[in-house]
Tab-separated table of C-alpha atoms in Angstrom:
chain	number	residue	atom	x	y	z
P	215	MET	CA	-79.268	-87.185	1.218
P	216	THR	CA	-76.052	-85.188	1.256
P	217	THR	CA	-76.338	-81.540	2.139
P	218	THR	CA	-73.978	-79.200	0.403
P	219	THR	CA	-72.817	-75.736	1.329
P	220	PRO	CA	-73.929	-73.456	-1.518
P	221	LEU	CA	-71.245	-73.040	-4.156
P	222	ALA	CA	-71.631	-69.243	-4.205
P	223	TRP	CA	-70.861	-69.060	-0.463
P	224	GLN	CA	-67.825	-71.312	-0.890
P	225	ALA	CA	-66.521	-69.177	-3.764
P	226	GLU	CA	-67.038	-65.972	-1.778
P	227	LYS	CA	-65.107	-67.294	1.227
P	228	TYR	CA	-62.400	-68.701	-1.044
P	229	GLY	CA	-62.031	-65.265	-2.663
P	230	GLU	CA	-61.712	-63.563	0.739
P	231	ALA	CA	-58.931	-65.924	1.830
P	232	GLU	CA	-57.226	-65.610	-1.548
P	233	ARG	CA	-57.270	-61.780	-1.354
P	234	ARG	CA	-55.663	-61.874	2.091
P	235	LEU	CA	-52.992	-64.298	0.901
P	236	THR	CA	-52.254	-62.250	-2.217
P	237	GLY	CA	-52.154	-59.088	-0.120
P	238	ARG	CA	-49.284	-60.373	1.982
P	239	TYR	CA	-46.909	-59.303	-0.798
P	240	LEU	CA	-48.226	-55.743	-0.783
P	241	PRO	CA	-47.191	-52.953	1.566
P	242	PRO	CA	-49.271	-52.931	4.790
P	243	SER	CA	-51.073	-49.760	3.733
P	244	ALA	CA	-52.282	-51.407	0.495
P	245	HIS	CA	-54.393	-54.232	1.926
P	246	SER	CA	-57.653	-53.537	3.587
P	247	THR	CA	-58.604	-57.198	4.097
P	248	GLY	CA	-56.394	-57.755	7.101
P	249	ARG	CA	-53.189	-59.635	7.572
P	250	ALA	CA	-52.899	-63.143	6.095
P	251	THR	CA	-52.531	-66.089	8.437
P	252	ALA	CA	-51.908	-69.799	8.084
P	253	ALA	CA	-55.652	-70.190	8.686
P	254	ASP	CA	-56.274	-68.244	5.467
P	255	ALA	CA	-54.010	-70.588	3.509
P	256	LEU	CA	-55.694	-73.632	5.054
P	257	ALA	CA	-59.150	-72.166	4.391
P	258	GLU	CA	-58.226	-71.540	0.763
P	259	LEU	CA	-57.027	-75.142	0.402
P	260	ALA	CA	-60.105	-76.608	2.108
P	261	LEU	CA	-62.544	-74.393	0.230
P	262	GLY	CA	-60.820	-75.108	-3.094
P	263	GLU	CA	-61.177	-78.829	-2.443
P	264	SER	CA	-64.800	-78.429	-1.370
P	265	ILE	CA	-65.582	-76.429	-4.518
P	266	ARG	CA	-63.894	-79.088	-6.678
P	267	ARG	CA	-65.936	-81.853	-5.048
P	268	THR	CA	-69.171	-79.874	-5.314
P	269	VAL	CA	-68.632	-79.222	-9.011
P	270	LEU	CA	-67.753	-82.869	-9.682
P	271	ARG	CA	-70.810	-84.030	-7.731
P	272	GLN	CA	-73.028	-81.813	-9.886
P	273	ARG	CA	-71.344	-82.724	-13.190
P	274	GLY	CA	-73.651	-85.596	-14.169
P	275	GLY	CA	-76.780	-83.564	-13.466
P	276	SER	CA	-75.390	-80.735	-15.588
P	277	VAL	CA	-74.615	-83.164	-18.432
P	278	HIS	CA	-78.174	-84.493	-18.169
P	279	ALA	CA	-79.651	-80.977	-18.237
P	280	ALA	CA	-77.503	-79.925	-21.209
P	281	LEU	CA	-78.626	-82.936	-23.245
P	282	GLU	CA	-82.299	-82.497	-22.340
P	283	LEU	CA	-82.048	-78.848	-23.398
P	284	GLY	CA	-80.642	-79.730	-26.825
P	285	ALA	CA	-76.860	-79.910	-26.494
P	286	THR	CA	-75.043	-82.640	-28.409
P	287	TRP	CA	-72.503	-85.041	-26.959
P	288	ALA	CA	-69.804	-83.200	-28.919
P	289	GLU	CA	-70.819	-79.906	-27.290
P	290	VAL	CA	-70.947	-81.451	-23.823
P	291	ALA	CA	-67.520	-83.019	-24.357
P	292	THR	CA	-66.094	-79.656	-25.444
P	293	ALA	CA	-67.539	-77.992	-22.333
P	294	LEU	CA	-65.921	-80.696	-20.179
P	295	ASP	CA	-62.659	-80.536	-22.140
P	296	GLY	CA	-62.991	-84.255	-22.777
P	297	THR	CA	-64.365	-86.767	-25.234
P	298	PRO	CA	-67.992	-87.686	-25.900
P	299	ASP	CA	-67.335	-91.106	-24.340
P	300	GLU	CA	-66.026	-89.469	-21.148
P	301	ALA	CA	-69.151	-87.309	-21.055
P	302	ARG	CA	-71.318	-90.409	-21.530
P	303	ALA	CA	-69.500	-92.071	-18.612
P	304	ALA	CA	-70.338	-89.043	-16.418
P	305	LEU	CA	-74.017	-89.367	-17.374
P	306	ARG	CA	-74.070	-93.105	-16.695
P	307	LEU	CA	-72.474	-92.610	-13.272
P	308	TYR	CA	-75.029	-89.886	-12.465
P	309	ALA	CA	-77.903	-92.108	-13.606
P	310	GLU	CA	-76.682	-95.012	-11.480
P	311	GLU	CA	-76.254	-92.808	-8.393
P	312	GLN	CA	-79.727	-91.336	-8.870
P	313	ARG	CA	-81.277	-94.801	-9.425
P	314	LYS	CA	-79.633	-96.009	-6.208
P	315	ARG	CA	-80.881	-92.927	-4.330
P	316	TYR	CA	-84.424	-93.668	-5.517
P	317	GLU	CA	-84.207	-97.315	-4.406
P	318	ASP	CA	-82.629	-96.447	-1.038
P	319	ASP	CA	-85.369	-93.904	-0.326
P	320	ARG	CA	-88.074	-96.340	-1.369
P	321	MET	CA	-86.644	-99.137	0.805
P	322	ALA	CA	-86.472	-96.735	3.787
P	323	GLY	CA	-90.158	-95.898	3.334
P	324	GLN	CA	-89.378	-92.315	2.311
P	325	ASN	CA	-90.724	-90.310	-0.581
P	326	PRO	CA	-88.262	-91.365	-3.301
P	327	THR	CA	-85.900	-88.817	-4.800
P	328	GLY	CA	-83.531	-89.621	-7.623
P	329	LEU	CA	-84.521	-91.490	-10.764
P	330	SER	CA	-87.381	-93.957	-10.949
P	331	PRO	CA	-86.726	-97.050	-13.092
P	332	GLU	CA	-88.490	-95.369	-16.050
P	333	GLN	CA	-86.512	-92.151	-15.621
P	334	TYR	CA	-83.302	-94.145	-15.285
P	335	ARG	CA	-83.938	-95.919	-18.609
P	336	SER	CA	-84.762	-92.581	-20.227
P	337	VAL	CA	-81.518	-90.999	-19.020
P	338	LEU	CA	-79.481	-93.981	-20.197
P	339	GLY	CA	-81.212	-93.653	-23.563
P	340	LEU	CA	-79.519	-90.270	-23.983
P	341	ALA	CA	-76.171	-92.081	-24.104
P	342	GLU	CA	-77.328	-93.701	-27.345
P	343	LEU	CA	-77.493	-90.368	-29.182
P	344	THR	CA	-74.720	-89.930	-31.731
P	345	ASP	CA	-72.031	-87.363	-30.994
P	346	HIS	CA	-73.753	-84.668	-33.079
P	347	GLU	CA	-77.393	-85.612	-32.456
P	348	SER	CA	-79.575	-83.420	-30.266
P	349	THR	CA	-82.719	-84.267	-28.357
P	350	LEU	CA	-84.200	-81.303	-30.234
P	351	SER	CA	-83.227	-82.640	-33.668
P	352	PRO	CA	-86.287	-82.917	-35.886
P	353	SER	CA	-87.306	-86.433	-36.796
P	354	PRO	CA	-87.351	-87.334	-40.470
P	355	SER	CA	-90.810	-87.433	-42.009
P	356	PRO	CA	-92.204	-90.739	-43.333
P	357	SER	CA	-90.785	-89.799	-46.769
P	358	GLY	CA	-87.301	-89.758	-45.248
P	359	LYS	CA	-86.945	-86.015	-45.903
P	360	GLN	CA	-86.378	-83.494	-43.162
P	361	PRO	CA	-89.502	-81.357	-42.459
P	362	ASP	CA	-87.996	-78.283	-44.083
P	363	GLU	CA	-86.824	-80.084	-47.246
P	364	PRO	CA	-89.023	-79.958	-50.348
P	365	LEU	CA	-90.588	-83.292	-51.293
P	366	ALA	CA	-89.640	-82.765	-54.993
């Protein structure tokens, strides 16, 4: 399992380096964070890249959570500034990685993490929702009417 430095810590350290770098254009009396160095610029680059990778690594899990909590594919796509099909691809990649994690753990004799085969199928089933369908959408009644519609 990959360990990740907490995102909040990364963002805090990135902000510190960024403040020092920005401060180099101010008079010496104006910056209280110390003088900027090449190490600050390199730290900002490395931390920015680490933050980007952390966010991308968590993307599929966030898509999964959003859908389980009632978001539609259209809403997820808007949040990702992409299309519903791109969002579905992120979920499928996440599901496959989590299925593989489960199998790898199981084969190593460890307590499996990730998605069991049943959970994997369930997650992939979310990709079948239409762009504007939610997991919280009420099911039509046997009459074909929505629960809040009069039967007439």
